[in-house]
Coordinates of C-alpha atoms and ligand atoms in Angstrom, one line a residue:
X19 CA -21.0 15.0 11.2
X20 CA -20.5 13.7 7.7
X21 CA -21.2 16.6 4.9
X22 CA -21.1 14.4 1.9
X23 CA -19.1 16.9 0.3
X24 CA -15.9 17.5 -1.5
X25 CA -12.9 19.3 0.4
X26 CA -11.6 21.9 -2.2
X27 CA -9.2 25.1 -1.7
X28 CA -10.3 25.0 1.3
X29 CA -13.9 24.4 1.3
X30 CA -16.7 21.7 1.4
X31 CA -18.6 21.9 -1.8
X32 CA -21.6 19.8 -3.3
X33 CA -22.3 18.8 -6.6
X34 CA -25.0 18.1 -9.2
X35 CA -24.2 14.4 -8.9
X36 CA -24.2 12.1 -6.2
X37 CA -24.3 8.3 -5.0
X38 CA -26.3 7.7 -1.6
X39 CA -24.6 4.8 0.6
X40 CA -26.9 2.0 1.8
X41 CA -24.2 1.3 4.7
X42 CA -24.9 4.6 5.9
X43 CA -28.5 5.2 6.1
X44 CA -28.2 6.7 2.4
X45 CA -26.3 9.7 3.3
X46 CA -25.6 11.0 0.2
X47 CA -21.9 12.0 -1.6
X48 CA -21.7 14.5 -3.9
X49 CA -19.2 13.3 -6.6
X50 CA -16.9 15.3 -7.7
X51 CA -17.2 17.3 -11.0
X52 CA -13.8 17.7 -13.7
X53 CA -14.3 20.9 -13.2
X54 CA -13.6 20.4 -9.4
X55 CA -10.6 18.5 -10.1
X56 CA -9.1 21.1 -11.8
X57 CA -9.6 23.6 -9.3
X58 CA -8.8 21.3 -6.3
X59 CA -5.2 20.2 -9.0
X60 CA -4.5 24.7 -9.4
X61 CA -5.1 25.2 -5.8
X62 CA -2.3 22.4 -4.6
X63 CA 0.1 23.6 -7.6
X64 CA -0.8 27.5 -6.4
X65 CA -0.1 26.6 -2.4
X66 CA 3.6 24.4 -3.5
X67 CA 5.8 26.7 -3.2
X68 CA 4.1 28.3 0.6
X69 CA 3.6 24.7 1.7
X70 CA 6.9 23.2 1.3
X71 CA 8.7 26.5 1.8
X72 CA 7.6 25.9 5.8
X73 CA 9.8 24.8 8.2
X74 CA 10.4 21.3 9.1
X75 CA 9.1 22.4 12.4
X76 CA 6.2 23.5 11.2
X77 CA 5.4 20.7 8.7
X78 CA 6.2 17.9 11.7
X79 CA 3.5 20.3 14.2
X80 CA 1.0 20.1 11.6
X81 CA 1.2 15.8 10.8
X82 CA 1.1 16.0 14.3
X83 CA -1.6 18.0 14.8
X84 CA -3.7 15.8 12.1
X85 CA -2.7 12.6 14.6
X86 CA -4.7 14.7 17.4
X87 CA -7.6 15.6 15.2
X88 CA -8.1 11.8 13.9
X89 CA -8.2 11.2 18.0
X90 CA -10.7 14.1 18.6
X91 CA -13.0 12.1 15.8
X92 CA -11.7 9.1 16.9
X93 CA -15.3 7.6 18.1
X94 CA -17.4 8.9 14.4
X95 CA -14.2 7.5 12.8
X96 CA -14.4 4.0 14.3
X97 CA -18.3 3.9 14.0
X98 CA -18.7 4.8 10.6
X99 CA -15.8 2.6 9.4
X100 CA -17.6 -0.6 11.0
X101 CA -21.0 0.7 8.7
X102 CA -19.1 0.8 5.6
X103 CA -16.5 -1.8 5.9
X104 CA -17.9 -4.5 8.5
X105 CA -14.8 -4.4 9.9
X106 CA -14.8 -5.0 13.8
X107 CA -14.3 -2.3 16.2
X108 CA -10.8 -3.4 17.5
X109 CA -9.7 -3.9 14.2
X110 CA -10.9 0.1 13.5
X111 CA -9.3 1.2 16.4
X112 CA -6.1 -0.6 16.2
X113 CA -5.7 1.1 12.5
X114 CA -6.6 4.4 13.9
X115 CA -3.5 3.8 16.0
X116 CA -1.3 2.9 13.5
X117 CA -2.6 5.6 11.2
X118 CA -1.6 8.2 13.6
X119 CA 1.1 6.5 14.8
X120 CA 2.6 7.0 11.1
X121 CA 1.4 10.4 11.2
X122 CA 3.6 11.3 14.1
X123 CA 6.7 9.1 13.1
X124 CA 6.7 11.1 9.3
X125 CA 6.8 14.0 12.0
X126 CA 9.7 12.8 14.1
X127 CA 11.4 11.8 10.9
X128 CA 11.7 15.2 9.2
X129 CA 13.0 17.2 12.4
X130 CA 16.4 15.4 11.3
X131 CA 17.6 16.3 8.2
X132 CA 18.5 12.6 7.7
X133 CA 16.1 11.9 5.3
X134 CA 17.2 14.4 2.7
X135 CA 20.7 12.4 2.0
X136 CA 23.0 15.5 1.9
X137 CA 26.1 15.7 0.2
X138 CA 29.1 17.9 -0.1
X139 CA 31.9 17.8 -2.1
X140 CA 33.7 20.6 -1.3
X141 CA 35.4 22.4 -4.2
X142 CA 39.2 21.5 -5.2
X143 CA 40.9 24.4 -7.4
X144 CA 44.0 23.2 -7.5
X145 CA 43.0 20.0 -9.1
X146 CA 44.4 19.2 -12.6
X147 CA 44.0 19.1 -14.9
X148 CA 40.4 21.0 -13.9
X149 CA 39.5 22.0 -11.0
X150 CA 36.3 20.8 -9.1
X151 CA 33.9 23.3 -8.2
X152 CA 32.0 22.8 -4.9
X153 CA 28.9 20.8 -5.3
X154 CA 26.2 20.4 -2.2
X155 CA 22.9 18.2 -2.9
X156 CA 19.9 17.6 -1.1
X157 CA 16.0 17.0 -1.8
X158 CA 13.3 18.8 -2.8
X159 CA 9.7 18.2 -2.4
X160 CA 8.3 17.0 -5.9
X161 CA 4.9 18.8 -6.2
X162 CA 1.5 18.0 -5.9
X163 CA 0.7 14.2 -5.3
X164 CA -2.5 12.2 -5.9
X165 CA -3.3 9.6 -3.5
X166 CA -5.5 6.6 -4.0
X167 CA -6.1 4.4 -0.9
X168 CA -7.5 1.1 -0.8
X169 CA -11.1 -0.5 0.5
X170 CA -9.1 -2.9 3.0
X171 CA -7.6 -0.7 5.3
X172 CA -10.1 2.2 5.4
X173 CA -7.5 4.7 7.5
X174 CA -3.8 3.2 7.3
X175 CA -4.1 3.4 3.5
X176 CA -6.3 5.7 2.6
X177 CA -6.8 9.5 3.4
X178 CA -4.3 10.1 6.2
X179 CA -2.6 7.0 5.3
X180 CA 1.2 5.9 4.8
X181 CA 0.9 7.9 1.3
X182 CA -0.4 11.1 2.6
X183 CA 1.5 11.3 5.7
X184 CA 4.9 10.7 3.8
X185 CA 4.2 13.4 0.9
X186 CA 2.5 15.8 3.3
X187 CA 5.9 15.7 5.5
X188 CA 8.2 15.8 2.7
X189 CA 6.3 19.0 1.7
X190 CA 4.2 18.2 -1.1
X191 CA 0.2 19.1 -1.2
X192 CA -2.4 16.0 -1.6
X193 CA -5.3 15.6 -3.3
X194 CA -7.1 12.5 -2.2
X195 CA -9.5 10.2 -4.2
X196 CA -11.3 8.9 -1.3
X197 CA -12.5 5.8 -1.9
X198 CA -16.2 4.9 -2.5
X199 CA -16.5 1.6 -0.2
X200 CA -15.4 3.7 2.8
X201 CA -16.8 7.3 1.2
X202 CA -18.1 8.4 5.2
X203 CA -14.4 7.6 6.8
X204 CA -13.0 9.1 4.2
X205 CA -14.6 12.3 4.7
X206 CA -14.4 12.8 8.5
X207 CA -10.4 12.1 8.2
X208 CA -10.7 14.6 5.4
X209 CA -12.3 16.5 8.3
X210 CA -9.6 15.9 11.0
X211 CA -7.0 17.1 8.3
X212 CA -9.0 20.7 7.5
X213 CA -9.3 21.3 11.0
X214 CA -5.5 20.9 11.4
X215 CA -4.6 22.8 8.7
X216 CA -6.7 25.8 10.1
X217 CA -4.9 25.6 13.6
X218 CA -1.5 25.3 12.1
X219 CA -2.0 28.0 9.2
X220 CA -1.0 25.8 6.4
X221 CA -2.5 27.4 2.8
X222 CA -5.8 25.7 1.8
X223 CA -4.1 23.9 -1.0
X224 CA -2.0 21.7 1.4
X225 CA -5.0 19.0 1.3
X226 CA -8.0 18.4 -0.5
X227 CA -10.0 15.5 -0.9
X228 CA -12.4 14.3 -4.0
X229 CA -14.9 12.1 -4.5
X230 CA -15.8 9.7 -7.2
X231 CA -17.1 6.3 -8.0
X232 CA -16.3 5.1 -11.6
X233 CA -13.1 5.6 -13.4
X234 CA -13.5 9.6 -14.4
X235 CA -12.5 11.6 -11.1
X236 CA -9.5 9.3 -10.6
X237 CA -8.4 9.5 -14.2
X238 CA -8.8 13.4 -14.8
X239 CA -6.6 13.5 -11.3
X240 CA -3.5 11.5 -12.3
X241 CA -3.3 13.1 -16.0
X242 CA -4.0 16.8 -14.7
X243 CA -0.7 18.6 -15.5
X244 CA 0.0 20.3 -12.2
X245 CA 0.1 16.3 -10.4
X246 CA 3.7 15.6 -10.2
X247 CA 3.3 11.7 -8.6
X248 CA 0.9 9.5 -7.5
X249 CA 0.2 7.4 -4.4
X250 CA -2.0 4.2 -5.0
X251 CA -2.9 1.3 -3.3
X252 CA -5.0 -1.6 -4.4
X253 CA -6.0 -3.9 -7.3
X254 CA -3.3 -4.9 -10.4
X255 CA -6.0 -3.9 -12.7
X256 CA -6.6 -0.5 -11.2
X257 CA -3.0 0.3 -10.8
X258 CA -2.2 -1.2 -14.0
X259 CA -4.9 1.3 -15.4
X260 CA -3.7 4.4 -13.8
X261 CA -0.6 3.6 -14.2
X262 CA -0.7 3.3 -18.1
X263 CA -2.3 6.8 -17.8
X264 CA 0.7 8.0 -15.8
X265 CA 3.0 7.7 -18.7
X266 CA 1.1 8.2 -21.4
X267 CA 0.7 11.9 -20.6
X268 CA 2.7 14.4 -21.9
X269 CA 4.5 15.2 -19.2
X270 CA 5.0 11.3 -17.6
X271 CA 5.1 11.5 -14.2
X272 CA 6.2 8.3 -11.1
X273 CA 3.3 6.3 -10.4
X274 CA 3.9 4.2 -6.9
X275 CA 1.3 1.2 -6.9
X276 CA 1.4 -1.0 -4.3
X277 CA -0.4 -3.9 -5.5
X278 CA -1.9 -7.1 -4.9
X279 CA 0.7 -10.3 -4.1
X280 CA -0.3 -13.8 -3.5
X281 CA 3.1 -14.1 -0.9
X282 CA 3.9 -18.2 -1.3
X283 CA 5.6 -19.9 1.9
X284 CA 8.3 -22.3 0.9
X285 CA 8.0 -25.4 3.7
X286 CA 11.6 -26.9 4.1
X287 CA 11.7 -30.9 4.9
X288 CA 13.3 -30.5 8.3
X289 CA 10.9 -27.8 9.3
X290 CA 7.8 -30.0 7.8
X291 CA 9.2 -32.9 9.4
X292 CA 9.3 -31.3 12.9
X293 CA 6.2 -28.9 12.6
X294 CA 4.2 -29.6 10.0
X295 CA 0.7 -29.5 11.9
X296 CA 2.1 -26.1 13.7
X297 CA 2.5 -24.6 10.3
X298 CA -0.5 -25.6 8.6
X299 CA -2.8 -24.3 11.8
X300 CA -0.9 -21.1 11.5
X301 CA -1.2 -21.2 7.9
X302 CA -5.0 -21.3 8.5
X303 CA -5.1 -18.2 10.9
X304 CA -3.1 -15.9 8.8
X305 CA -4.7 -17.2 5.4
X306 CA -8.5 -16.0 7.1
X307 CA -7.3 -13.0 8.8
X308 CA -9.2 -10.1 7.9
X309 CA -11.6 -12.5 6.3
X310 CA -8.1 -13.0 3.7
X311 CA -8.3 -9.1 2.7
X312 CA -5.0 -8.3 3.1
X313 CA -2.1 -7.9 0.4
X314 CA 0.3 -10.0 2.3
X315 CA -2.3 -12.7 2.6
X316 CA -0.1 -16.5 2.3
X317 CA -2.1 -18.0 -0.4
X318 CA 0.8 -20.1 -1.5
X319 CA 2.5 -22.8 0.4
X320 CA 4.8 -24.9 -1.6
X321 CA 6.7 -28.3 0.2
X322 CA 7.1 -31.7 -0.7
X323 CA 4.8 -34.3 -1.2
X324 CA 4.6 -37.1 1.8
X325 CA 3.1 -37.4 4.5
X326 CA 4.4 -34.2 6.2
X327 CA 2.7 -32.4 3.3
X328 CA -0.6 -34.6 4.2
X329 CA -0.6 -33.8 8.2
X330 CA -0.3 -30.0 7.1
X331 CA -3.0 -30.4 5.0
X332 CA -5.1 -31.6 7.3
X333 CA -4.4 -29.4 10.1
X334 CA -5.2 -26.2 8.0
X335 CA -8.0 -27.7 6.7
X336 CA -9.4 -28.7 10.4
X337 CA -8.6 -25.1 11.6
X338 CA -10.3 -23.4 8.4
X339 CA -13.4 -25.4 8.3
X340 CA -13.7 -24.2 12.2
X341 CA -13.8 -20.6 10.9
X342 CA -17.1 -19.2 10.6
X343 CA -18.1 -17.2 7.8
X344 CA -16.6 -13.5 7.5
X345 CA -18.1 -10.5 6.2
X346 CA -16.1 -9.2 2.8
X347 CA -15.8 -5.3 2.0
X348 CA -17.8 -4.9 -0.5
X349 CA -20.0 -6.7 -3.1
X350 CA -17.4 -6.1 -5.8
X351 CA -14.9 -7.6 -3.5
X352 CA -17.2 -10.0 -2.7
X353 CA -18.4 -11.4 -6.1
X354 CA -14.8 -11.5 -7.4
X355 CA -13.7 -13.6 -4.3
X356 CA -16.8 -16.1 -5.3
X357 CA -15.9 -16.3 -8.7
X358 CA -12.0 -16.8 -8.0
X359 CA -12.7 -19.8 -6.1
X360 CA -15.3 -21.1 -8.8
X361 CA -12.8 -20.8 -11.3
X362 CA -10.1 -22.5 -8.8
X363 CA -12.4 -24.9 -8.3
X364 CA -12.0 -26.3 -12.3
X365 CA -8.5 -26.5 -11.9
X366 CA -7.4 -27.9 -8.4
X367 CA -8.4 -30.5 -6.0
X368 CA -10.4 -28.5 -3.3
X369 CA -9.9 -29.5 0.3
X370 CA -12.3 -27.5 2.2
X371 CA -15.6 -28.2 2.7
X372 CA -16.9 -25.6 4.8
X373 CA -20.1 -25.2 2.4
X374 CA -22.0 -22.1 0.9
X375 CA -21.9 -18.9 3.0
X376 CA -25.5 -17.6 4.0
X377 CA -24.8 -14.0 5.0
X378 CA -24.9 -10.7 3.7
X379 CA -21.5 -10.6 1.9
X380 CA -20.3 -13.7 3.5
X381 CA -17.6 -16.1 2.2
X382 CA -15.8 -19.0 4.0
X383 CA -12.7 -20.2 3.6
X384 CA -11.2 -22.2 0.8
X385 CA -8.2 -24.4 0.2
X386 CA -6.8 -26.3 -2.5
X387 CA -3.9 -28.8 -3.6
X388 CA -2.3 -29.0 -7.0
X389 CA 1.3 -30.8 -7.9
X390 CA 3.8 -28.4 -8.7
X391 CA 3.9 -29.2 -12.6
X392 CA 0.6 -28.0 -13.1
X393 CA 0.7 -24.8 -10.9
X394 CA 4.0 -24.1 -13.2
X395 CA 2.0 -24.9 -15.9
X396 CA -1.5 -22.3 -15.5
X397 CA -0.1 -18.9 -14.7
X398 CA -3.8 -17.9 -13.8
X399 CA -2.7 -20.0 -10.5
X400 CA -0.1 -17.3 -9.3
X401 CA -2.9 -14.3 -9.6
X402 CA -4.0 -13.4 -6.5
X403 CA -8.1 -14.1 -5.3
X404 CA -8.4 -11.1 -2.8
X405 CA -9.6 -13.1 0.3
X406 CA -9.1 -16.3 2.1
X407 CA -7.9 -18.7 -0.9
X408 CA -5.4 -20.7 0.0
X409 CA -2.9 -23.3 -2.5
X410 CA -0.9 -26.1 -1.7
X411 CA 1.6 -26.4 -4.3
X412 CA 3.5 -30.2 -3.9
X413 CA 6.6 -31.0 -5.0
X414 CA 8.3 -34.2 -6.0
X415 CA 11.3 -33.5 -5.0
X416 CA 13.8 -30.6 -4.3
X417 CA 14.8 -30.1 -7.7
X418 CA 11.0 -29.1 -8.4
X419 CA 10.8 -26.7 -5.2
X420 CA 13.4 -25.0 -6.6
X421 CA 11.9 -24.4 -9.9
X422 CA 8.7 -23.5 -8.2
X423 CA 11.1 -21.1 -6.5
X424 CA 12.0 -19.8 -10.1
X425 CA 8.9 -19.6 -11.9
X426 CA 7.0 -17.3 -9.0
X427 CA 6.5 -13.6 -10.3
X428 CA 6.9 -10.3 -8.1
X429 CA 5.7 -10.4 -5.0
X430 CA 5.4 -7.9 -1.4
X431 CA 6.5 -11.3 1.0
X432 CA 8.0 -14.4 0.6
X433 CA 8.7 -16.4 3.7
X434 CA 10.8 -19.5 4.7
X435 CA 9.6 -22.0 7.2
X436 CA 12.7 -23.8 8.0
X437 CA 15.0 -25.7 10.8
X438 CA 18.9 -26.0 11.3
X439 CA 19.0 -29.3 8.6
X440 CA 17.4 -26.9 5.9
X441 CA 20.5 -24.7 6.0
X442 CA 22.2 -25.8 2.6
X443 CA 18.6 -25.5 0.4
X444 CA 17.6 -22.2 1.9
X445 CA 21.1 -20.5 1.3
X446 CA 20.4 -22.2 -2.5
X447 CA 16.8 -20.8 -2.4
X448 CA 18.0 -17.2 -1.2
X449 CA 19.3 -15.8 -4.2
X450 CA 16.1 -16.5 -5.7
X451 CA 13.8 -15.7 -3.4
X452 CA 15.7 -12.4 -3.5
X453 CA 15.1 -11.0 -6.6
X454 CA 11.4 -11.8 -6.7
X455 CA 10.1 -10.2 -3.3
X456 CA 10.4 -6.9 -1.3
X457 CA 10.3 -8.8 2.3
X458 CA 11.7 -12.2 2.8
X459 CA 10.3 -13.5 6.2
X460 CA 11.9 -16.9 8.5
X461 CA 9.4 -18.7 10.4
X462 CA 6.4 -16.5 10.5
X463 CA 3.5 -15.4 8.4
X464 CA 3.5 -12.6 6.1
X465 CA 0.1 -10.9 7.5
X466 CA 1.4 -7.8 9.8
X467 CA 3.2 -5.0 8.5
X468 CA 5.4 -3.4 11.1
X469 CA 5.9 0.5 10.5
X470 CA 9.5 1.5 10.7
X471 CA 12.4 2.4 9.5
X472 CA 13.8 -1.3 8.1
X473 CA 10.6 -2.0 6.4
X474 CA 10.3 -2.4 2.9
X475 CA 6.2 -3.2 1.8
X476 CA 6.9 -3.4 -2.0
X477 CA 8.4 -5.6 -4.7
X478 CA 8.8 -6.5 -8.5
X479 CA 5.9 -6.2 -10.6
X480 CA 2.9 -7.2 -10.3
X481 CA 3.8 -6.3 -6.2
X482 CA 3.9 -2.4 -7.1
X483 CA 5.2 -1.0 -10.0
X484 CA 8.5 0.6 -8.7
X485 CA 10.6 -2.2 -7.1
X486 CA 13.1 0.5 -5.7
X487 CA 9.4 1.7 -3.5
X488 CA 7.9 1.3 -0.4
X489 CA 5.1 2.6 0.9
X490 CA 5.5 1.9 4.2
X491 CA 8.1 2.8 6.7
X492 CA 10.4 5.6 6.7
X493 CA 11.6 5.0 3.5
X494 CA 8.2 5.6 1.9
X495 CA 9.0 9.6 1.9
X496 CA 11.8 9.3 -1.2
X497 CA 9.1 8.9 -3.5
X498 CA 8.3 12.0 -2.7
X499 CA 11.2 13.7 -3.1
X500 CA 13.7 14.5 -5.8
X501 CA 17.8 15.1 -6.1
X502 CA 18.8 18.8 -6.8
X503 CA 22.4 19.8 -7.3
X504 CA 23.8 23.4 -6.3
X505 CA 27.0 24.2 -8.1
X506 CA 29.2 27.0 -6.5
X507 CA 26.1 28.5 -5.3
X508 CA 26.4 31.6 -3.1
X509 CA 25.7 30.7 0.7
X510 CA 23.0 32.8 0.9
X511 CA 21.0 31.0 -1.8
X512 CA 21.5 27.5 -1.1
X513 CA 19.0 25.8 1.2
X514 CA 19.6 26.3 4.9
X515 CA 20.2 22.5 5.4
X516 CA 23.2 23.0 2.8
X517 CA 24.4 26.0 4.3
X518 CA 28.0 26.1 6.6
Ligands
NAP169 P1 -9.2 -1.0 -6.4 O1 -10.5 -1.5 -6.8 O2 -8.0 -1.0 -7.4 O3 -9.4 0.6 -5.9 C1 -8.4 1.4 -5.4 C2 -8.8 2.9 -5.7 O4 -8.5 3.1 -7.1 C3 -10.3 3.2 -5.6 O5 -10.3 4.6 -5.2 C4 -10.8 3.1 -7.0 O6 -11.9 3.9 -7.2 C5 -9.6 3.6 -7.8 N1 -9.6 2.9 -9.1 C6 -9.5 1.6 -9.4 N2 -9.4 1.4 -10.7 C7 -9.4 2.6 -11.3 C8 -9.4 3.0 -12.7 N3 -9.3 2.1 -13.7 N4 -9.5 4.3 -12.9 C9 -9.6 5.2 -11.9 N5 -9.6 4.9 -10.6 C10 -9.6 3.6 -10.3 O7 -8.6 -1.7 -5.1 P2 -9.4 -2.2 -3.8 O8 -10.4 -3.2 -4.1 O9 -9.8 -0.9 -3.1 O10 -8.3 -2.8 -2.8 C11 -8.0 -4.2 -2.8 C12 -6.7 -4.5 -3.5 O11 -5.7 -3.7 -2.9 C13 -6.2 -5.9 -3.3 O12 -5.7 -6.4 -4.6 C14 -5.1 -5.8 -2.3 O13 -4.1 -6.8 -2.4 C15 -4.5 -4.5 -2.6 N6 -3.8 -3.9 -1.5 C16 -2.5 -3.7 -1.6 C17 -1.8 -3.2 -0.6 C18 -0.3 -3.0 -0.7 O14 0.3 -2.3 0.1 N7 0.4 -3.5 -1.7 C19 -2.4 -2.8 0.6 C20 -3.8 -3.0 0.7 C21 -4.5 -3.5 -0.4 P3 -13.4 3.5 -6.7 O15 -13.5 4.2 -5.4 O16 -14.3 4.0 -7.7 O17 -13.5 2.0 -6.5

């Protein structure tokens, strides 16, 4: 049953001030006072030390034990996601899967003592002309984190999400900004998580969750002293924002914002020549997946001009104008998507004509063509329109594709669609493509991030705003970690990973 409430120290507490949501018959949630950010901030910082001084045992039982609890709730969860998102059931359930799927791999992960990157160098007293004393290094959890998750995946990135899962299991406490277009999911994973740490005897601290539309609770979150780093996922603007926050405090602190990308697709002349229709029909499917509300949306395809470039064309715009209307998150989300494409609409030839959208929150597909000068030319072209906005960037030759290649700015994906003949330009595009994205992709489509340990979902800014990052995979848990150096330290005082 949804409280409405936030989860602080331990307990579900009201508030003077509250928004009602019309997606759920105006259930009420109270939003969260400064004051109760500060309390919920002193209660994690209070509850570091007990939290991260447990086991690994212990901390893998209790992600594990949040996994069952999201499973116990699983039919509210699903429910009240579809009234707040619109998302469809399988979709809801899938991401449940994967949510505690990541729950229990974070749990698998930190039974091993991999993940803390020990060293030794054992010391050397006869060296000359100094000798080396013996120096042993592993990680440490990095204190408190703040985790903001985003509208589009209302459980894989949000309260018990990638971010949460990775600090909780590298022993940090969270406090979670849950989000206001999924306010009710929030809450009832916020739910899942108190009930697990009551059977598993963690301190209250370990997780708290506030809630707050409007810029204040998030704010007084990320530049409250006792936050040591922050999780976030979703817009440029809104990271950009916190971000800024992040390091203008006294004390900076890391900032991990996965961001928005706009993940272009370079089409190679052999591949276009063999394939071209193939491509530009799967082009269409990715591009409206999700109704295009997905950070690794393709909503860049660059090839040549010719007729190859013309049967792609067509094929995607065939298979888009057969999409019916979709159903966006929110009306923020929404209106932002309507005026992207207006504003599109002045500066490239449209190729869609799938007309207005007459539902609640509605928008249809939309596609565009522009020669490769001018996208060069209007950076506003590269920034992404969250939703199904798709560009066709043509070239005039392979000179061009390569500077398109060069001009393209930080991005999560960038795929190659290519055949044996296009052997020679990809291995020139590589080194390019390289330095400007966090996953480079062969002959598929960038929507469908597998969680595991080779997987990097991060890039140059704008992608996130620490390129060495991920937030999902294994690798997510560094951020939440930090090197510390023993020197000639007594066994006994060294940690037991460091000890023998
Ligand atoms: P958003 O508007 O930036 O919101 C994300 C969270 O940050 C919300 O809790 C929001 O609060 C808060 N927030 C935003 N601006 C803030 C500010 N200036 N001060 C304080 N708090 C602030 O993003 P969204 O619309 O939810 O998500 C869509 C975006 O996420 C797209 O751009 C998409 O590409 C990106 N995304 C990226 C990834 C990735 O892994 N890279 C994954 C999924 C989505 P409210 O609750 O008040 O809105």
């Amino acid at each position: 049953m949804i409280l409405g409430q936030n989860l602080i120290d331990g307990k579900w507490v009201g508030s003077a001030n509250s928004r009602a949501s019309d997606d759920l018959d105006g259930q009420s949630f109270a939003q969260a006072t400064a004051t109760q950010v500060d309390e919920a901030c002193k209660a994690a910082r209070r509850d570091f030390r007990a939290y991260s001084g447990k086991s690994r045992a212990e901390r893998a039982a209790f992600l594990r034990t949040i996994a069952d609890q999201m499973d116990v709730l699983g039919d509210e969860i699903t429910q009240t996601g579809m009234a707040e998102t619109g998302l469809p059931e399988a979709r809801l359930v899938g991401e449940r899967g994967r949510t505690t799927g990541q729950l229990r791999m974070f749990a698998d992960l930190i039974e091993e003592t991999g993940y803390l990157d020990i060293r030794k160098d054992g010391a050397l007293p006869d060296r000359t002309p100094l000798p080396r004393p013996d120096l042993r290094l592993t990680h440490k959890a990095i204190g408190p984190v703040a985790v903001f998750g985003a509208s589009n995946f209302p459980l894989a990135f949000s309260t018990a999400g990638g971010d949460t899962a990775s600090a909780l299991a590298a022993g940090c406490p969270v406090i979670v900004k849950g989000h206001s277009a999924h306010a009710g999911t929030a809450e009832l994973v916020a739910q899942a998580i108190a009930k697990a740490i009551e059977i598993c005897g963690m301190p209250s601290g370990t997780f708290q969750m506030v809630q707050g539309s409007g810029r204040e609770v998030g704010s007084a979150l990320v530049q409250h002293p006792e936050i040591r780093a922050v999780g976030f996922t979703g817009s440029l603007a809104g990271g950009r924002a916190l971000y800024d926050q992040c390091h203008a405090r006294p004390q900076p602190i890391p900032f991990y914002g996965e961001l928005g990308s706009v993940n272009p697709m370079f089409c190679l002349p052999a591949a276009m020549a063999a394939r071209a229709v193939e491509i530009g029909t799967g082009w269409a499917a990715s591009l409206t997946m999700g109704a295009g509300q997905f950070c690794t949306n393709p909503g860049v395809a660059v090839m040549l001009a010719g007729p190859e470039s013309d049967a792609l064309e067509l094929a995607c715009a065939t298979a888009l104008n057969d999409t019916a209307e979709q159903k966006m998150l929110t009306d923020g989300i929404h209106g932002a998507f309507e005026q992207g494409v207006r504003e599109f609409r002045d500066l490239m030839v449209e190729v869609t004509s799938c007309g207005a959208a007459t539902g609640n929150r509605a928008a249809v597909p939309a596609l565009f063509k522009v020669s490769a000068k001018e996208w060069m030319a209007n950076p506003k072209l590269q920034h992404e329109v969250f939703g199904a906005a798709g560009i066709l960037v043509r070239c005039d030759d392979i000179d061009e594709m390569r500077a398109v290649a060069e001009c393209i700015e930080g991005q999560l994906t960038l795929t190659l669609h290519l055949d044996d003949a296009d052997a020679e330009l990809a291995s020139n595009l590589m080194p390019v493509l390289e330095e400007k994205a966090g996953r480079l992709l062969a002959n598929g489509f960038p929507t469908g991030v597998e969680v595991c340990s080779a997987m990097m979902h991060g890039g140059p800014y704008p992608a996130s705003t620490d390129v060495r990052a991920t937030s999902v995979g294994t690798l997510a848990i560094v951020r939440w970690l930090r090197p510390v150096s023993y020197q000639n330290m007594p066994a006994a005082l060294l940690p037991s990973e460091l000890q023998g």
